[in-house]
Coordinates of C-alpha atoms in Angstrom, one line a residue:
X28 CA 0.1 0.3 -0.1
X29 CA 1.6 3.3 -1.1
X30 CA 1.8 6.2 1.3
X31 CA 0.0 9.1 0.6
X32 CA 3.2 11.2 0.3
X33 CA 5.0 8.8 -1.9
X34 CA 6.4 10.1 -5.1
X35 CA 4.9 8.7 -8.3
X36 CA 7.2 8.1 -11.3
X37 CA 6.1 9.7 -14.7
X38 CA 7.8 8.8 -17.9
X39 CA 7.2 9.3 -21.4
X40 CA 5.9 5.7 -21.4
X41 CA 2.7 5.5 -19.3
X42 CA 3.1 2.2 -18.4
X43 CA 6.2 2.9 -15.8
X44 CA 5.1 3.6 -12.5
X45 CA 6.9 3.8 -9.3
X46 CA 6.2 3.5 -5.7
X47 CA 9.1 4.4 -3.6
X48 CA 8.5 5.2 -0.3
X49 CA 11.5 7.4 0.5
X50 CA 12.4 10.8 -0.6
X51 CA 16.5 10.7 -1.1
X52 CA 16.5 13.7 -3.2
X53 CA 15.6 17.7 -3.2
X54 CA 12.3 18.5 -4.5
X55 CA 11.3 21.7 -6.2
X56 CA 7.9 23.5 -5.3
X57 CA 5.9 24.9 -8.5
X58 CA 2.4 26.7 -8.3
X59 CA 1.9 25.3 -11.9
X60 CA 3.6 22.9 -14.2
X61 CA 2.7 21.7 -17.7
X62 CA 4.1 18.6 -19.2
X63 CA 3.0 17.4 -22.4
X64 CA 2.8 13.9 -23.3
X65 CA 3.1 12.4 -19.6
X66 CA 0.7 10.3 -18.1
X67 CA 0.2 11.5 -14.5
X68 CA -1.7 9.7 -11.5
X69 CA -2.7 11.9 -8.5
X70 CA -3.1 11.0 -4.8
X71 CA -6.6 12.1 -3.9
X72 CA -6.0 11.6 -0.5
X73 CA -2.8 14.0 -0.2
X74 CA -2.9 17.7 -0.1
X75 CA 0.5 17.7 -1.7
X76 CA 0.8 16.0 -4.9
X77 CA 4.4 14.8 -5.3
X78 CA 5.9 13.4 -8.5
X79 CA 9.1 12.4 -10.5
X80 CA 10.1 12.8 -13.8
X81 CA 12.4 9.9 -15.4
X82 CA 14.7 10.2 -18.3
X83 CA 16.4 7.3 -19.7
X84 CA 19.5 9.2 -19.4
X85 CA 19.4 9.0 -15.6
X86 CA 18.6 12.5 -15.0
X87 CA 15.3 13.0 -13.0
X88 CA 13.7 16.1 -12.0
X89 CA 11.5 15.9 -8.8
X90 CA 8.9 18.5 -8.1
X91 CA 5.9 19.1 -5.9
X92 CA 2.8 21.2 -6.3
X93 CA 2.1 23.4 -3.6
X94 CA 0.4 26.8 -2.7
X95 CA 3.7 28.8 -3.0
X96 CA 6.0 29.2 -5.9
X97 CA 9.9 28.7 -5.4
X98 CA 12.7 28.9 -7.8
X99 CA 13.1 25.9 -10.2
X100 CA 15.8 23.7 -9.6
X101 CA 17.5 20.5 -11.5
X102 CA 18.9 17.7 -9.7
X103 CA 20.9 14.9 -11.3
X104 CA 20.5 11.7 -9.4
X105 CA 23.6 9.1 -9.1
X106 CA 24.0 6.4 -11.4
X107 CA 22.2 4.0 -8.7
X108 CA 18.9 5.7 -9.6
X109 CA 19.0 3.9 -12.9
X110 CA 18.2 0.6 -11.4
X111 CA 15.8 2.0 -8.8
X112 CA 12.6 0.1 -8.2
X113 CA 9.8 0.6 -10.8
X114 CA 7.5 -2.1 -9.1
X115 CA 5.5 -1.6 -6.0
X116 CA 6.9 -1.9 -2.5
X117 CA 5.3 -5.2 -1.5
X118 CA 4.0 -5.6 2.2
X119 CA 4.4 -1.8 2.9
X120 CA 1.8 -0.8 5.4
X121 CA 1.3 2.4 6.8
X122 CA -1.1 2.1 10.1
X123 CA -1.5 5.8 9.9
X124 CA -3.4 5.5 6.7
X125 CA -5.7 2.8 7.8
X126 CA -9.4 3.9 8.5
X127 CA -11.5 1.9 11.1
X128 CA -14.7 2.2 8.8
X129 CA -12.6 0.1 6.2
X130 CA -11.8 -2.8 8.7
X131 CA -15.5 -2.4 9.8
X132 CA -16.6 -3.3 6.3
X133 CA -13.9 -5.8 6.0
X134 CA -15.1 -7.7 9.1
X135 CA -18.8 -7.4 8.0
X136 CA -17.9 -8.7 4.3
X137 CA -15.9 -11.5 5.7
X138 CA -18.8 -12.7 8.1
X139 CA -21.3 -12.6 5.2
X140 CA -18.9 -14.7 2.7
X141 CA -18.3 -17.2 5.3
X142 CA -22.1 -17.5 6.3
X143 CA -22.8 -17.6 2.5
X144 CA -20.3 -20.4 2.0
X145 CA -21.4 -22.4 4.9
X146 CA -25.4 -22.2 4.0
X147 CA -25.0 -22.6 0.3
X148 CA -22.0 -24.8 0.0
X149 CA -21.1 -26.6 3.3
X150 CA -23.9 -27.5 5.3
X151 CA -26.1 -30.0 3.8
X152 CA -28.4 -30.3 6.7
X153 CA -30.0 -26.8 7.2
X154 CA -28.6 -25.2 4.0
X155 CA -28.3 -26.1 0.3
X156 CA -25.1 -28.2 0.7
X157 CA -24.2 -27.9 -3.1
X158 CA -20.4 -28.7 -2.1
X159 CA -21.5 -32.3 -1.2
X160 CA -23.7 -32.8 -4.5
X161 CA -20.5 -31.3 -6.5
X162 CA -17.9 -33.7 -4.8
X163 CA -20.5 -36.8 -5.3
X164 CA -20.9 -35.8 -9.0
X165 CA -17.1 -35.8 -9.5
X166 CA -16.6 -38.9 -7.7
X167 CA -18.9 -41.0 -9.7
X168 CA -16.3 -40.4 -12.6
X169 CA -13.9 -43.0 -11.2
X170 CA -13.6 -44.9 -7.9
X171 CA -10.0 -43.7 -8.0
X172 CA -9.1 -41.3 -5.4
X173 CA -6.4 -40.2 -7.3
X174 CA -8.4 -39.6 -10.3
X175 CA -10.9 -37.8 -8.4
X176 CA -8.4 -35.5 -6.7
X177 CA -6.8 -34.4 -10.2
X178 CA -10.2 -33.6 -11.5
X179 CA -11.0 -31.2 -8.6
X180 CA -7.9 -29.5 -9.0
X181 CA -8.4 -29.3 -12.7
X182 CA -11.8 -27.9 -12.4
X183 CA -10.6 -25.1 -9.7
X184 CA -7.5 -24.5 -11.9
X185 CA -9.6 -24.0 -15.1
X186 CA -12.1 -21.6 -13.2
X187 CA -9.3 -19.8 -11.2
X188 CA -7.0 -19.3 -14.1
X189 CA -9.7 -18.6 -16.7
X190 CA -11.2 -15.9 -14.6
X191 CA -7.7 -14.6 -14.0
X192 CA -7.1 -14.4 -17.6
X193 CA -10.3 -12.4 -18.3
X194 CA -10.0 -10.1 -15.3
X195 CA -9.0 -7.0 -17.8
X196 CA -11.8 -7.5 -19.7
X197 CA -14.2 -8.4 -17.0
X198 CA -13.2 -5.3 -15.2
X199 CA -14.0 -3.1 -17.8
X200 CA -17.5 -4.7 -18.2
X201 CA -18.8 -4.9 -14.6
X202 CA -16.1 -3.0 -12.7
X203 CA -13.2 -3.9 -10.3
X204 CA -15.0 -4.6 -7.3
X205 CA -17.9 -6.6 -8.9
X206 CA -15.3 -8.8 -11.0
X207 CA -13.4 -9.5 -7.5
X208 CA -16.8 -10.7 -5.8
X209 CA -17.7 -12.9 -8.8
X210 CA -13.9 -14.3 -8.9
X211 CA -14.1 -15.0 -5.3
X212 CA -17.6 -16.2 -5.2
X213 CA -16.6 -18.9 -7.6
X214 CA -13.1 -19.8 -6.7
X215 CA -13.7 -20.2 -3.1
X216 CA -16.2 -23.1 -2.9
X217 CA -14.2 -25.1 -5.5
X218 CA -10.9 -24.5 -3.3
X219 CA -12.9 -25.7 -0.2
X220 CA -14.0 -28.9 -1.9
X221 CA -10.7 -29.6 -3.1
X222 CA -8.7 -29.0 0.4
X223 CA -11.5 -31.0 2.2
X224 CA -11.4 -33.8 -0.3
X225 CA -7.7 -34.0 0.2
X226 CA -7.6 -34.1 3.9
X227 CA -10.5 -36.9 3.8
X228 CA -8.4 -38.8 1.5
X229 CA -5.0 -38.1 2.0
X230 CA -4.3 -41.6 3.3
X231 CA -6.5 -43.7 0.9
X232 CA -4.1 -44.2 -1.7
X233 CA -1.3 -47.0 -2.5
X234 CA 1.4 -46.5 -0.1
X235 CA 4.7 -46.0 -2.1
X236 CA 7.1 -45.2 1.0
X237 CA 7.0 -45.0 4.6
X238 CA 9.7 -42.3 6.0
X239 CA 7.8 -40.8 9.0
X240 CA 10.0 -42.5 11.3
X241 CA 13.4 -41.1 9.7
X242 CA 15.2 -39.0 12.5
X243 CA 14.6 -35.3 11.8
X244 CA 12.1 -35.7 8.8
X245 CA 9.2 -34.4 10.8
X246 CA 11.4 -30.9 11.6
X247 CA 12.1 -30.8 8.1
X248 CA 8.8 -31.2 6.9
X249 CA 7.5 -28.6 9.6
X250 CA 10.0 -26.1 8.4
X251 CA 9.5 -26.3 4.7
X252 CA 5.7 -25.8 5.4
X253 CA 6.2 -22.9 7.6
X254 CA 8.5 -21.1 5.0
X255 CA 6.4 -22.0 2.3
X256 CA 3.7 -19.9 3.4
X257 CA 5.8 -16.6 3.3
X258 CA 6.0 -17.6 -0.5
X259 CA 2.4 -18.6 -0.9
X260 CA 0.7 -15.4 0.0
X261 CA 2.6 -12.3 -1.4
X262 CA -0.7 -11.4 -3.2
X263 CA -2.9 -10.9 -0.1
X264 CA -0.8 -8.2 1.6
X265 CA -4.0 -5.7 1.1
X266 CA -6.9 -7.6 2.5
X267 CA -8.8 -4.7 1.8
X268 CA -8.5 -5.3 -1.9
X269 CA -9.1 -9.0 -1.5
X270 CA -12.6 -8.2 0.2
X271 CA -13.3 -5.5 -2.5
X272 CA -13.4 -2.7 0.2
X273 CA -10.6 -1.0 -1.8
X274 CA -10.6 -1.1 -5.2
X275 CA -8.8 -4.2 -6.5
X276 CA -5.7 -3.8 -8.6
X277 CA -3.3 -6.1 -10.4
X278 CA 0.1 -5.3 -8.7
X279 CA 3.7 -5.2 -10.0
X280 CA 5.4 -6.2 -6.9
X281 CA 9.4 -5.8 -6.8
X282 CA 10.5 -5.7 -3.2
X283 CA 10.4 -8.3 -0.4
X284 CA 9.9 -11.7 -1.5
X285 CA 9.7 -10.6 -5.1
X286 CA 13.7 -10.2 -5.1
X287 CA 14.0 -13.9 -4.5
X288 CA 11.5 -15.2 -7.0
X289 CA 9.2 -13.3 -9.1
X290 CA 6.4 -16.1 -8.8
X291 CA 6.6 -16.8 -4.7
X292 CA 3.2 -18.4 -5.1
X293 CA 4.5 -21.2 -7.3
X294 CA 7.6 -21.5 -5.1
X295 CA 5.5 -22.0 -2.2
X296 CA 3.2 -24.4 -3.6
X297 CA 6.0 -26.7 -4.9
X298 CA 7.6 -26.5 -1.2
X299 CA 4.2 -27.6 0.5
X300 CA 3.6 -30.2 -2.0
X301 CA 7.0 -31.8 -1.6
X302 CA 7.0 -31.7 2.1
X303 CA 3.6 -33.3 2.1
X304 CA 4.4 -36.0 -0.4
X305 CA 7.4 -37.1 1.2
X306 CA 5.6 -37.2 4.6
X307 CA 2.6 -39.0 3.2
X308 CA 4.2 -41.0 0.6
X309 CA 1.3 -42.2 -1.1
X310 CA -0.5 -42.0 -4.4
X311 CA -2.8 -39.6 -3.7
X312 CA 0.0 -37.2 -2.3
X313 CA 1.6 -37.7 -5.4
X314 CA -1.5 -37.0 -7.7
X315 CA -2.3 -34.0 -5.4
X316 CA 1.2 -32.5 -6.1
X317 CA 1.2 -33.2 -9.8
X318 CA -2.2 -31.4 -10.2
X319 CA -1.2 -28.2 -8.1
X320 CA 2.4 -28.0 -9.1
X321 CA 1.1 -28.1 -12.9
X322 CA -1.3 -25.7 -12.1
X323 CA 1.2 -23.2 -10.7
X324 CA 3.7 -23.7 -13.6
X325 CA 0.8 -22.5 -15.9
X326 CA 0.3 -19.5 -13.5
X327 CA 4.1 -18.3 -14.1
X328 CA 3.4 -18.3 -17.7
X329 CA 0.0 -17.0 -17.6
X330 CA 1.0 -14.5 -14.7
X331 CA 3.8 -12.9 -16.7
X332 CA 1.5 -12.6 -19.6
X333 CA -1.1 -10.5 -17.9
X334 CA 1.5 -8.5 -16.1
X335 CA 3.4 -7.9 -19.4
X336 CA 0.0 -6.6 -21.0
X337 CA -0.7 -4.4 -18.2
X338 CA 2.6 -2.8 -17.1
X339 CA 4.7 -2.9 -20.6
X340 CA 8.1 -1.8 -20.3
X341 CA 7.9 -1.7 -16.6
X342 CA 7.4 -5.4 -16.3
X343 CA 10.1 -5.9 -18.7
X344 CA 12.5 -4.0 -16.2
X345 CA 11.3 -6.0 -13.5
X346 CA 11.6 -9.5 -15.4
X347 CA 15.2 -8.5 -16.5
X348 CA 16.3 -8.3 -12.8
X349 CA 14.3 -11.0 -11.1
X350 CA 13.7 -14.8 -11.8
X351 CA 11.6 -17.8 -11.6
X352 CA 13.9 -20.0 -10.0
X353 CA 14.8 -18.7 -6.3
X354 CA 17.8 -16.9 -5.6
X355 CA 19.0 -17.0 -9.3
X356 CA 18.9 -13.3 -10.1
X357 CA 20.7 -12.7 -7.0
X358 CA 23.4 -15.1 -7.8
X359 CA 24.0 -14.1 -11.2
X360 CA 24.1 -10.4 -10.2
X361 CA 20.8 -9.3 -11.8
X362 CA 19.2 -8.6 -8.7
X363 CA 21.1 -6.3 -6.4
X364 CA 19.9 -6.5 -2.7
X365 CA 19.8 -3.3 -0.6
X366 CA 22.3 -3.5 2.4
X367 CA 19.1 -3.2 4.9
X368 CA 17.2 -6.1 2.8
X369 CA 15.9 -7.4 6.1
X370 CA 13.8 -4.7 6.7
X371 CA 11.6 -5.4 3.9
X372 CA 10.3 -8.2 5.8
X373 CA 9.9 -6.8 9.1
X374 CA 6.4 -5.6 8.4
X375 CA 3.1 -6.3 9.7
X376 CA 2.0 -8.4 6.6
X377 CA 4.7 -10.9 7.2
X378 CA 4.1 -10.8 11.0
X379 CA 0.5 -11.6 10.2
X380 CA 1.4 -14.5 8.2
X381 CA 3.6 -15.7 10.7
X382 CA 0.7 -15.8 13.2
X383 CA -1.6 -17.3 11.0
X384 CA 0.8 -20.1 9.9
X385 CA 1.6 -21.1 13.3
X386 CA -2.4 -20.9 14.2
X387 CA -3.1 -23.2 11.2
X388 CA -0.4 -25.8 12.3
X389 CA -1.9 -26.0 15.9
X390 CA -5.4 -26.0 14.4
X391 CA -4.7 -29.1 12.1
X392 CA -6.9 -31.6 14.4
X393 CA -9.6 -28.9 14.2
X394 CA -9.5 -28.8 10.4
X395 CA -9.4 -32.7 9.9
X396 CA -12.2 -33.1 12.2
X397 CA -14.3 -30.7 10.4
X398 CA -13.6 -32.0 7.0
X399 CA -14.3 -35.4 8.1
X400 CA -17.9 -34.6 9.3
X401 CA -18.4 -33.4 5.7
X402 CA -18.3 -37.0 4.4
X403 CA -17.0 -35.6 0.9

């Protein structure tokens, strides 16, 4: 989330957008300024509109629009500015910018969504229970839990990736918030069905190996799962956008976990799948991992395609100094880590992920009991 006083990068290419949260350079204060052929984005919540003009030769003019007029000055940035962040600062969270009413809306929307999910999809006694009917219909295709698992994953993947691919045109048609509601309203029930089926049938397959008694394996699997969640959920930094309280955006993140890998969700999913497959060691776990990893590998291509279409040259710059394979861009020198890189992780969203991940681990028995009661 950008700070209200953050400078906004303006270039002759309207696709280049920066979200720096520091002001290391002097600014000019002008009463009026006219710049032809530039795309300007203004922060409506700020009384002072700040922006930067970027030139390919590394010379940047920084200016502010205020109520007083001062002498115009120009500042030439150091060569390091040529590699400054053009994407967004991931996990940035300014508590002072938060509005209580927004989080009240978020809590209310979350409650309504969970209630509707229970009545329409989960509860077959007092509600519609469409989830059981859906899983039962898929289960009729084959008696093999592996095949049913793959079908459930394929259905979810087709809907999830399909709607993601249609996002740009869908948002133009019905608006960003309405499309987010449609996207979540269809994807969430399918995800719940897939997760519940896996929990209920994870030990029903053919046992291929048994390694759970190996010393240190449990600790290794636990650590792998814990770390995987820091990769899995970078796109949920702004929960208000997830719930459509804030207008949802297609973000071009560049800091934090993105410096390690441009597709952290894929990396996190691979880590989660490998850890669970090694621990469970049967055919259902293998089939689940194949389906989920395949879906996320497609997401790598599809995600790059969508970001390229949306951000153009800005994405090309981010792509050139990041990598899909974790740490590859850092090792070959394309990604230059700041000296205080660790500070990009000491932020509330990462702390929240830590708490939720630990909570999910200790809640495993509750999750398993709840899934078993559904008989999916």
